[in-house]
């Protein structure tokens, strides 16, 4: 099963088990541009699966209102690049509803799904990874799966989470990633990372689609006799501080990689925390291997993205420090 | 019981029917409106004074002048109807199950306030009374209100009367793009949504002639194809009857409606605005003497021999005392404990009486800081 089918399965399970669950967004009734909602309208009816006008701010506000009344709202923003018109609704209305109402109201039933990341030819407005904007907002949870099995389990946990969740789907994996996904209803706990491969020399941290790149970088390192411990964070807010600190205490070296631009990216947060928590264990400066501090360039995408070679270089650098 | 003429207090847009041209009201009803509105007025004046004496800090937007709107709407509504409004929300909180003491305690930043002092002026909510609060961001409550309307429709069996969802906003907010987004969705899906513009003539310091391209500033027509009603927002009976009409229209499945309440705010936009730089003192005084919503109710009571001037004066005196006492009581509330800072950022474990701070809410470690070492 590929990633978009796993997302589809996740939404189907959520809607079968929760009669208040609805899904809506631009063209979702026809299956959505990435086919994630295909067949849902036929199964659950046009009252529960419907198209919205092209208005992201309205979509987000609408979802918050529905969730505030106890409903489960699964909203789709067609591309993460289009989430910015909804930024105010998500940051000011959704994230703070519980806090500002003294726990009288909340919109925990809201999950905003949105495809993110580079895909080879997306250019400025179909390639961005805006996760760090949302991790800077207490009250929101931010999740990004690395493959189909995680996607279904994390999506179900997000939809059922009592807090609003921004669920980012690496669009490069929609068709490319194939795994055996269990048929049953299962959840993967939010806020918990996973050690994908154990190692002793360097800790390498990433999330979402970037993990495929990091696996390749780790392979290159292994061929050169460097043992890497690769960690998938899965949830960025709240992120699993413990799993990373424990690993760095062991390896003494850390490389963090994401596609979003370097400055102010989520790697900065990880780097800073590790510096605070593991100062005496660190044997080399923490390396951030990230996108360039430029808009996302169509023709230069290959140079812009933090590929396996750049990550391999960073791994070598911390080894030789 | 007396009959009151409402001729000329409504205008309609795209509608075949209209609110009634007259209504009846009992002494009890009118007296109730008078007491409610006078309490609101005194509460807002108390806020103004307390702000000036620095007991209230931060932001503070007052509703005096607009009291008939919240009062009339509430009378046309039931508790099942949803209500969401802007930052000018003290009096809506009061009428949706609140108390002067609780409103003021929030403004003072104290434990007994609506959200234990964490919100202040713009942040009152009441779950039991379906009040979804004040919102600090201009216009942001309106798309949320459309979500509330959808939930009301989704929950109601087909063909039955639906509870309505009212999103209130000012004439300044009426120019926010998201209101159009929300209205379009509401019309598309025939939601029981009321878009209620409380037009007090000024979007902060910009008068209505300067902030809309709409002829005569007629915000009730701004839904274009969506019908609209303009209501005299200084006449509580017009508001009541107009909103009964509007509620019936929406609840029975006709889709959304635009409402414009013609009103006036006596105070400036906020406490940093004296309210006199962009309008004349004469204009404010003229409104007070010709259109004041509380004077209107008093006139109704006196002209129909329900109460005389002296009796109303007595009532005013006792309300002033009540508000004073409430303010004093509000001030005696304890300061919220420090752990309130991180409560309710995320869902808590409902089994514990006092929630512990979740591990992932990280705080600066002041104890370890260089300054304290």
PDB file of N, CA and C in Angstrom, chain A residues 52-137:
ATOM      1  N   UNK A  52     -15.028  22.517  -0.651  1.00  0.00           N
ATOM      2  CA  UNK A  52     -15.222  23.887  -0.194  1.00  0.00           C
ATOM      3  C   UNK A  52     -14.840  24.814  -1.339  1.00  0.00           C
ATOM      4  N   UNK A  53     -15.252  26.071  -1.255  1.00  0.00           N
ATOM      5  CA  UNK A  53     -14.693  27.057  -2.189  1.00  0.00           C
ATOM      6  C   UNK A  53     -13.187  27.188  -1.926  1.00  0.00           C
ATOM      7  N   UNK A  54     -12.489  27.895  -2.799  1.00  0.00           N
ATOM      8  CA  UNK A  54     -11.043  28.042  -2.640  1.00  0.00           C
ATOM      9  C   UNK A  54     -10.758  29.175  -1.658  1.00  0.00           C
ATOM     10  N   UNK A  55     -10.840  28.862  -0.378  1.00  0.00           N
ATOM     11  CA  UNK A  55     -10.673  29.919   0.628  1.00  0.00           C
ATOM     12  C   UNK A  55     -10.129  29.298   1.902  1.00  0.00           C
ATOM     13  N   UNK A  56      -8.813  29.289   2.025  1.00  0.00           N
ATOM     14  CA  UNK A  56      -8.167  28.558   3.121  1.00  0.00           C
ATOM     15  C   UNK A  56      -8.507  29.133   4.492  1.00  0.00           C
ATOM     16  N   UNK A  57      -8.588  30.446   4.586  1.00  0.00           N
ATOM     17  CA  UNK A  57      -8.913  31.070   5.861  1.00  0.00           C
ATOM     18  C   UNK A  57     -10.312  30.634   6.308  1.00  0.00           C
ATOM     19  N   UNK A  58     -11.218  30.617   5.356  1.00  0.00           N
ATOM     20  CA  UNK A  58     -12.584  30.178   5.635  1.00  0.00           C
ATOM     21  C   UNK A  58     -12.633  28.706   6.012  1.00  0.00           C
ATOM     22  N   UNK A  59     -11.867  27.877   5.316  1.00  0.00           N
ATOM     23  CA  UNK A  59     -11.851  26.436   5.598  1.00  0.00           C
ATOM     24  C   UNK A  59     -11.391  26.191   7.038  1.00  0.00           C
ATOM     25  N   UNK A  60     -10.317  26.862   7.423  1.00  0.00           N
ATOM     26  CA  UNK A  60      -9.777  26.665   8.769  1.00  0.00           C
ATOM     27  C   UNK A  60     -10.787  27.139   9.824  1.00  0.00           C
ATOM     28  N   UNK A  61     -11.341  28.324   9.638  1.00  0.00           N
ATOM     29  CA  UNK A  61     -12.304  28.857  10.605  1.00  0.00           C
ATOM     30  C   UNK A  61     -13.520  27.961  10.724  1.00  0.00           C
ATOM     31  N   UNK A  62     -13.996  27.501   9.587  1.00  0.00           N
ATOM     32  CA  UNK A  62     -15.144  26.603   9.539  1.00  0.00           C
ATOM     33  C   UNK A  62     -14.861  25.330  10.350  1.00  0.00           C
ATOM     34  N   UNK A  63     -13.676  24.773  10.163  1.00  0.00           N
ATOM     35  CA  UNK A  63     -13.291  23.554  10.885  1.00  0.00           C
ATOM     36  C   UNK A  63     -13.209  23.792  12.390  1.00  0.00           C
ATOM     37  N   UNK A  64     -12.705  24.955  12.768  1.00  0.00           N
ATOM     38  CA  UNK A  64     -12.592  25.285  14.193  1.00  0.00           C
ATOM     39  C   UNK A  64     -13.985  25.362  14.819  1.00  0.00           C
ATOM     40  N   UNK A  65     -14.896  26.024  14.130  1.00  0.00           N
ATOM     41  CA  UNK A  65     -16.263  26.158  14.644  1.00  0.00           C
ATOM     42  C   UNK A  65     -16.930  24.803  14.797  1.00  0.00           C
ATOM     43  N   UNK A  66     -16.782  23.954  13.784  1.00  0.00           N
ATOM     44  CA  UNK A  66     -17.398  22.631  13.846  1.00  0.00           C
ATOM     45  C   UNK A  66     -16.795  21.827  14.992  1.00  0.00           C
ATOM     46  N   UNK A  67     -15.469  21.887  15.141  1.00  0.00           N
ATOM     47  CA  UNK A  67     -14.798  21.142  16.209  1.00  0.00           C
ATOM     48  C   UNK A  67     -15.177  21.692  17.584  1.00  0.00           C
ATOM     49  N   UNK A  68     -15.408  23.001  17.667  1.00  0.00           N
ATOM     50  CA  UNK A  68     -15.775  23.604  18.952  1.00  0.00           C
ATOM     51  C   UNK A  68     -17.094  23.045  19.470  1.00  0.00           C
ATOM     52  N   UNK A  69     -17.947  22.587  18.558  1.00  0.00           N
ATOM     53  CA  UNK A  69     -19.228  22.002  18.970  1.00  0.00           C
ATOM     54  C   UNK A  69     -19.107  20.503  19.199  1.00  0.00           C
ATOM     55  N   UNK A  70     -17.886  20.005  19.220  1.00  0.00           N
ATOM     56  CA  UNK A  70     -17.690  18.588  19.534  1.00  0.00           C
ATOM     57  C   UNK A  70     -17.542  17.689  18.326  1.00  0.00           C
ATOM     58  N   UNK A  71     -17.577  18.259  17.136  1.00  0.00           N
ATOM     59  CA  UNK A  71     -17.432  17.451  15.927  1.00  0.00           C
ATOM     60  C   UNK A  71     -15.972  17.166  15.608  1.00  0.00           C
ATOM     61  N   UNK A  72     -15.760  16.182  14.740  1.00  0.00           N
ATOM     62  CA  UNK A  72     -14.410  15.859  14.285  1.00  0.00           C
ATOM     63  C   UNK A  72     -14.240  16.389  12.866  1.00  0.00           C
ATOM     64  N   UNK A  73     -13.381  17.368  12.720  1.00  0.00           N
ATOM     65  CA  UNK A  73     -13.218  18.031  11.427  1.00  0.00           C
ATOM     66  C   UNK A  73     -11.876  17.638  10.822  1.00  0.00           C
ATOM     67  N   UNK A  74     -11.903  17.046   9.643  1.00  0.00           N
ATOM     68  CA  UNK A  74     -10.658  16.727   8.937  1.00  0.00           C
ATOM     69  C   UNK A  74     -10.611  17.636   7.715  1.00  0.00           C
ATOM     70  N   UNK A  75      -9.814  18.678   7.831  1.00  0.00           N
ATOM     71  CA  UNK A  75      -9.747  19.669   6.754  1.00  0.00           C
ATOM     72  C   UNK A  75      -8.521  19.386   5.898  1.00  0.00           C
ATOM     73  N   UNK A  76      -8.655  19.604   4.612  1.00  0.00           N
ATOM     74  CA  UNK A  76      -7.473  19.490   3.761  1.00  0.00           C
ATOM     75  C   UNK A  76      -7.125  20.856   3.192  1.00  0.00           C
ATOM     76  N   UNK A  77      -5.867  21.231   3.349  1.00  0.00           N
ATOM     77  CA  UNK A  77      -5.342  22.397   2.633  1.00  0.00           C
ATOM     78  C   UNK A  77      -4.519  21.794   1.500  1.00  0.00           C
ATOM     79  N   UNK A  78      -4.879  22.141   0.276  1.00  0.00           N
ATOM     80  CA  UNK A  78      -4.406  21.377  -0.880  1.00  0.00           C
ATOM     81  C   UNK A  78      -2.886  21.272  -0.995  1.00  0.00           C
ATOM     82  N   UNK A  79      -2.184  22.352  -0.665  1.00  0.00           N
ATOM     83  CA  UNK A  79      -0.724  22.342  -0.584  1.00  0.00           C
ATOM     84  C   UNK A  79      -0.330  23.129   0.664  1.00  0.00           C
ATOM     85  N   UNK A  80       0.731  22.675   1.337  1.00  0.00           N
ATOM     86  CA  UNK A  80       1.161  23.382   2.550  1.00  0.00           C
ATOM     87  C   UNK A  80       1.499  24.842   2.233  1.00  0.00           C
ATOM     88  N   UNK A  81       1.889  25.092   0.990  1.00  0.00           N
ATOM     89  CA  UNK A  81       2.197  26.462   0.571  1.00  0.00           C
ATOM     90  C   UNK A  81       0.955  27.366   0.643  1.00  0.00           C
ATOM     91  N   UNK A  82      -0.231  26.765   0.616  1.00  0.00           N
ATOM     92  CA  UNK A  82      -1.478  27.563   0.649  1.00  0.00           C
ATOM     93  C   UNK A  82      -2.010  27.737   2.065  1.00  0.00           C
ATOM     94  N   UNK A  83      -1.245  27.279   3.047  1.00  0.00           N
ATOM     95  CA  UNK A  83      -1.778  27.310   4.416  1.00  0.00           C
ATOM     96  C   UNK A  83      -1.675  28.714   5.009  1.00  0.00           C
ATOM     97  N   UNK A  84      -0.860  29.574   4.368  1.00  0.00           N
ATOM     98  CA  UNK A  84      -0.631  30.885   4.984  1.00  0.00           C
ATOM     99  C   UNK A  84      -1.868  31.786   5.062  1.00  0.00           C
ATOM    100  N   UNK A  85      -2.770  31.768   4.103  1.00  0.00           N
ATOM    101  CA  UNK A  85      -4.004  32.542   4.330  1.00  0.00           C
ATOM    102  C   UNK A  85      -4.765  32.062   5.575  1.00  0.00           C
ATOM    103  N   UNK A  86      -4.559  30.806   5.978  1.00  0.00           N
ATOM    104  CA  UNK A  86      -5.238  30.264   7.157  1.00  0.00           C
ATOM    105  C   UNK A  86      -4.392  30.401   8.417  1.00  0.00           C
ATOM    106  N   UNK A  87      -3.249  31.023   8.288  1.00  0.00           N
ATOM    107  CA  UNK A  87      -2.294  31.075   9.405  1.00  0.00           C
ATOM    108  C   UNK A  87      -2.916  31.717  10.650  1.00  0.00           C
ATOM    109  N   UNK A  88      -3.616  32.815  10.466  1.00  0.00           N
ATOM    110  CA  UNK A  88      -4.227  33.483  11.617  1.00  0.00           C
ATOM    111  C   UNK A  88      -5.228  32.576  12.310  1.00  0.00           C
ATOM    112  N   UNK A  89      -6.088  31.935  11.516  1.00  0.00           N
ATOM    113  CA  UNK A  89      -7.091  31.049  12.110  1.00  0.00           C
ATOM    114  C   UNK A  89      -6.429  29.931  12.909  1.00  0.00           C
ATOM    115  N   UNK A  90      -5.348  29.361  12.378  1.00  0.00           N
ATOM    116  CA  UNK A  90      -4.708  28.235  13.049  1.00  0.00           C
ATOM    117  C   UNK A  90      -3.920  28.684  14.278  1.00  0.00           C
ATOM    118  N   UNK A  91      -3.215  29.783  14.146  1.00  0.00           N
ATOM    119  CA  UNK A  91      -2.328  30.225  15.222  1.00  0.00           C
ATOM    120  C   UNK A  91      -3.087  30.991  16.311  1.00  0.00           C
ATOM    121  N   UNK A  92      -4.011  31.842  15.888  1.00  0.00           N
ATOM    122  CA  UNK A  92      -4.706  32.669  16.875  1.00  0.00           C
ATOM    123  C   UNK A  92      -6.010  32.066  17.374  1.00  0.00           C
ATOM    124  N   UNK A  93      -6.734  31.407  16.493  1.00  0.00           N
ATOM    125  CA  UNK A  93      -8.029  30.858  16.917  1.00  0.00           C
ATOM    126  C   UNK A  93      -7.885  29.415  17.404  1.00  0.00           C
ATOM    127  N   UNK A  94      -7.371  28.537  16.547  1.00  0.00           N
ATOM    128  CA  UNK A  94      -7.332  27.110  16.894  1.00  0.00           C
ATOM    129  C   UNK A  94      -6.393  26.832  18.073  1.00  0.00           C
ATOM    130  N   UNK A  95      -5.165  27.286  17.965  1.00  0.00           N
ATOM    131  CA  UNK A  95      -4.155  26.906  18.962  1.00  0.00           C
ATOM    132  C   UNK A  95      -4.505  27.396  20.356  1.00  0.00           C
ATOM    133  N   UNK A  96      -5.161  28.537  20.445  1.00  0.00           N
ATOM    134  CA  UNK A  96      -5.364  29.172  21.746  1.00  0.00           C
ATOM    135  C   UNK A  96      -6.770  28.982  22.301  1.00  0.00           C
ATOM    136  N   UNK A  97      -7.630  28.277  21.583  1.00  0.00           N
ATOM    137  CA  UNK A  97      -9.047  28.256  21.992  1.00  0.00           C
ATOM    138  C   UNK A  97      -9.204  27.686  23.399  1.00  0.00           C
ATOM    139  N   UNK A  98      -8.502  26.575  23.684  1.00  0.00           N
ATOM    140  CA  UNK A  98      -8.629  25.960  25.010  1.00  0.00           C
ATOM    141  C   UNK A  98      -8.071  26.897  26.090  1.00  0.00           C
ATOM    142  N   UNK A  99      -6.907  27.435  25.821  1.00  0.00           N
ATOM    143  CA  UNK A  99      -6.227  28.275  26.828  1.00  0.00           C
ATOM    144  C   UNK A  99      -7.009  29.556  27.085  1.00  0.00           C
ATOM    145  N   UNK A 100      -7.396  30.221  26.006  1.00  0.00           N
ATOM    146  CA  UNK A 100      -8.018  31.531  26.205  1.00  0.00           C
ATOM    147  C   UNK A 100      -9.431  31.410  26.753  1.00  0.00           C
ATOM    148  N   UNK A 101     -10.076  30.238  26.601  1.00  0.00           N
ATOM    149  CA  UNK A 101     -11.420  30.101  27.157  1.00  0.00           C
ATOM    150  C   UNK A 101     -11.376  29.408  28.514  1.00  0.00           C
ATOM    151  N   UNK A 102     -10.203  29.269  29.111  1.00  0.00           N
ATOM    152  CA  UNK A 102     -10.105  28.623  30.413  1.00  0.00           C
ATOM    153  C   UNK A 102     -10.663  27.211  30.376  1.00  0.00           C
ATOM    154  N   UNK A 103     -10.398  26.486  29.283  1.00  0.00           N
ATOM    155  CA  UNK A 103     -10.806  25.097  29.100  1.00  0.00           C
ATOM    156  C   UNK A 103     -12.308  24.919  28.904  1.00  0.00           C
ATOM    157  N   UNK A 104     -13.048  26.011  28.633  1.00  0.00           N
ATOM    158  CA  UNK A 104     -14.482  25.827  28.354  1.00  0.00           C
ATOM    159  C   UNK A 104     -14.686  25.308  26.939  1.00  0.00           C
ATOM    160  N   UNK A 105     -13.954  25.881  25.990  1.00  0.00           N
ATOM    161  CA  UNK A 105     -14.064  25.455  24.597  1.00  0.00           C
ATOM    162  C   UNK A 105     -12.712  24.935  24.130  1.00  0.00           C
ATOM    163  N   UNK A 106     -12.757  24.059  23.152  1.00  0.00           N
ATOM    164  CA  UNK A 106     -11.515  23.679  22.484  1.00  0.00           C
ATOM    165  C   UNK A 106     -11.882  23.226  21.083  1.00  0.00           C
ATOM    166  N   UNK A 107     -10.871  23.105  20.223  1.00  0.00           N
ATOM    167  CA  UNK A 107     -11.158  22.580  18.893  1.00  0.00           C
ATOM    168  C   UNK A 107     -10.238  21.389  18.635  1.00  0.00           C
ATOM    169  N   UNK A 108     -10.116  20.548  19.663  1.00  0.00           N
ATOM    170  CA  UNK A 108      -9.272  19.361  19.566  1.00  0.00           C
ATOM    171  C   UNK A 108      -9.694  18.420  18.449  1.00  0.00           C
ATOM    172  N   UNK A 109     -10.933  18.518  18.032  1.00  0.00           N
ATOM    173  CA  UNK A 109     -11.410  17.649  16.946  1.00  0.00           C
ATOM    174  C   UNK A 109     -10.887  18.046  15.567  1.00  0.00           C
ATOM    175  N   UNK A 110     -10.130  19.129  15.516  1.00  0.00           N
ATOM    176  CA  UNK A 110      -9.658  19.612  14.207  1.00  0.00           C
ATOM    177  C   UNK A 110      -8.313  18.995  13.831  1.00  0.00           C
ATOM    178  N   UNK A 111      -8.246  18.444  12.635  1.00  0.00           N
ATOM    179  CA  UNK A 111      -6.975  18.010  12.056  1.00  0.00           C
ATOM    180  C   UNK A 111      -6.873  18.660  10.682  1.00  0.00           C
ATOM    181  N   UNK A 112      -5.772  19.331  10.430  1.00  0.00           N
ATOM    182  CA  UNK A 112      -5.561  19.926   9.116  1.00  0.00           C
ATOM    183  C   UNK A 112      -4.498  19.106   8.394  1.00  0.00           C
ATOM    184  N   UNK A 113      -4.918  18.412   7.339  1.00  0.00           N
ATOM    185  CA  UNK A 113      -3.968  17.636   6.537  1.00  0.00           C
ATOM    186  C   UNK A 113      -3.457  18.505   5.403  1.00  0.00           C
ATOM    187  N   UNK A 114      -2.150  18.405   5.144  1.00  0.00           N
ATOM    188  CA  UNK A 114      -1.641  19.209   4.038  1.00  0.00           C
ATOM    189  C   UNK A 114      -0.357  18.604   3.470  1.00  0.00           C
ATOM    190  N   UNK A 115      -0.279  18.491   2.136  1.00  0.00           N
ATOM    191  CA  UNK A 115       0.918  17.925   1.508  1.00  0.00           C
ATOM    192  C   UNK A 115       2.055  18.947   1.496  1.00  0.00           C
ATOM    193  N   UNK A 116       3.265  18.475   1.805  1.00  0.00           N
ATOM    194  CA  UNK A 116       4.380  19.401   1.888  1.00  0.00           C
ATOM    195  C   UNK A 116       5.607  18.829   1.174  1.00  0.00           C
ATOM    196  N   UNK A 117       6.608  19.651   1.029  1.00  0.00           N
ATOM    197  CA  UNK A 117       7.922  19.191   0.589  1.00  0.00           C
ATOM    198  C   UNK A 117       8.170  19.236  -0.901  1.00  0.00           C
ATOM    199  N   UNK A 118       9.447  19.025  -1.226  1.00  0.00           N
ATOM    200  CA  UNK A 118       9.886  19.089  -2.619  1.00  0.00           C
ATOM    201  C   UNK A 118       9.436  17.853  -3.376  1.00  0.00           C
ATOM    202  N   UNK A 119       9.240  18.043  -4.681  1.00  0.00           N
ATOM    203  CA  UNK A 119       8.782  16.912  -5.475  1.00  0.00           C
ATOM    204  C   UNK A 119       9.510  16.864  -6.821  1.00  0.00           C
ATOM    205  N   UNK A 120      10.519  17.730  -6.983  1.00  0.00           N
ATOM    206  CA  UNK A 120      11.313  17.681  -8.204  1.00  0.00           C
ATOM    207  C   UNK A 120      11.048  18.827  -9.151  1.00  0.00           C
ATOM    208  N   UNK A 121       9.820  19.366  -9.104  1.00  0.00           N
ATOM    209  CA  UNK A 121       9.474  20.385 -10.089  1.00  0.00           C
ATOM    210  C   UNK A 121       8.398  21.334  -9.550  1.00  0.00           C
ATOM    211  N   UNK A 122       8.334  21.498  -8.231  1.00  0.00           N
ATOM    212  CA  UNK A 122       7.222  22.255  -7.630  1.00  0.00           C
ATOM    213  C   UNK A 122       7.391  23.763  -7.690  1.00  0.00           C
ATOM    214  N   UNK A 123       8.630  24.223  -7.673  1.00  0.00           N
ATOM    215  CA  UNK A 123       8.840  25.671  -7.682  1.00  0.00           C
ATOM    216  C   UNK A 123       8.412  26.314  -6.372  1.00  0.00           C
ATOM    217  N   UNK A 124       8.282  27.646  -6.409  1.00  0.00           N
ATOM    218  CA  UNK A 124       8.073  28.425  -5.190  1.00  0.00           C
ATOM    219  C   UNK A 124       6.897  27.994  -4.334  1.00  0.00           C
ATOM    220  N   UNK A 125       5.774  27.664  -4.972  1.00  0.00           N
ATOM    221  CA  UNK A 125       4.533  27.528  -4.205  1.00  0.00           C
ATOM    222  C   UNK A 125       3.955  26.121  -4.165  1.00  0.00           C
ATOM    223  N   UNK A 126       4.765  25.126  -4.517  1.00  0.00           N
ATOM    224  CA  UNK A 126       4.290  23.739  -4.390  1.00  0.00           C
ATOM    225  C   UNK A 126       5.376  22.857  -3.813  1.00  0.00           C
ATOM    226  N   UNK A 127       6.251  23.426  -2.994  1.00  0.00           N
ATOM    227  CA  UNK A 127       7.432  22.690  -2.532  1.00  0.00           C
ATOM    228  C   UNK A 127       7.766  22.921  -1.067  1.00  0.00           C
ATOM    229  N   UNK A 128       7.144  23.881  -0.434  1.00  0.00           N
ATOM    230  CA  UNK A 128       7.643  24.317   0.875  1.00  0.00           C
ATOM    231  C   UNK A 128       7.307  23.329   1.999  1.00  0.00           C
ATOM    232  N   UNK A 129       8.084  23.447   3.074  1.00  0.00           N
ATOM    233  CA  UNK A 129       7.876  22.651   4.292  1.00  0.00           C
ATOM    234  C   UNK A 129       7.738  23.612   5.469  1.00  0.00           C
ATOM    235  N   UNK A 130       6.519  24.072   5.746  1.00  0.00           N
ATOM    236  CA  UNK A 130       6.368  25.147   6.738  1.00  0.00           C
ATOM    237  C   UNK A 130       6.192  24.676   8.182  1.00  0.00           C
ATOM    238  N   UNK A 131       6.732  23.490   8.529  1.00  0.00           N
ATOM    239  CA  UNK A 131       6.458  22.951   9.871  1.00  0.00           C
ATOM    240  C   UNK A 131       6.928  23.866  11.002  1.00  0.00           C
ATOM    241  N   UNK A 132       8.055  24.553  10.804  1.00  0.00           N
ATOM    242  CA  UNK A 132       8.612  25.336  11.919  1.00  0.00           C
ATOM    243  C   UNK A 132       7.723  26.509  12.325  1.00  0.00           C
ATOM    244  N   UNK A 133       6.957  27.047  11.373  1.00  0.00           N
ATOM    245  CA  UNK A 133       6.041  28.141  11.735  1.00  0.00           C
ATOM    246  C   UNK A 133       5.038  27.657  12.784  1.00  0.00           C
ATOM    247  N   UNK A 134       4.634  26.406  12.656  1.00  0.00           N
ATOM    248  CA  UNK A 134       3.588  25.901  13.554  1.00  0.00           C
ATOM    249  C   UNK A 134       4.154  25.336  14.854  1.00  0.00           C
ATOM    250  N   UNK A 135       5.410  24.847  14.812  1.00  0.00           N
ATOM    251  CA  UNK A 135       5.991  24.355  16.068  1.00  0.00           C
ATOM    252  C   UNK A 135       6.263  25.519  17.012  1.00  0.00           C
ATOM    253  N   UNK A 136       6.226  26.718  16.502  1.00  0.00           N
ATOM    254  CA  UNK A 136       6.450  27.914  17.320  1.00  0.00           C
ATOM    255  C   UNK A 136       5.161  28.358  18.015  1.00  0.00           C
ATOM    256  N   UNK A 137       4.102  27.534  17.919  1.00  0.00           N
ATOM    257  CA  UNK A 137       2.802  27.919  18.446  1.00  0.00           C
ATOM    258  C   UNK A 137       2.314  26.936  19.502  1.00  0.00           C
TER     259      UNK A 137
END
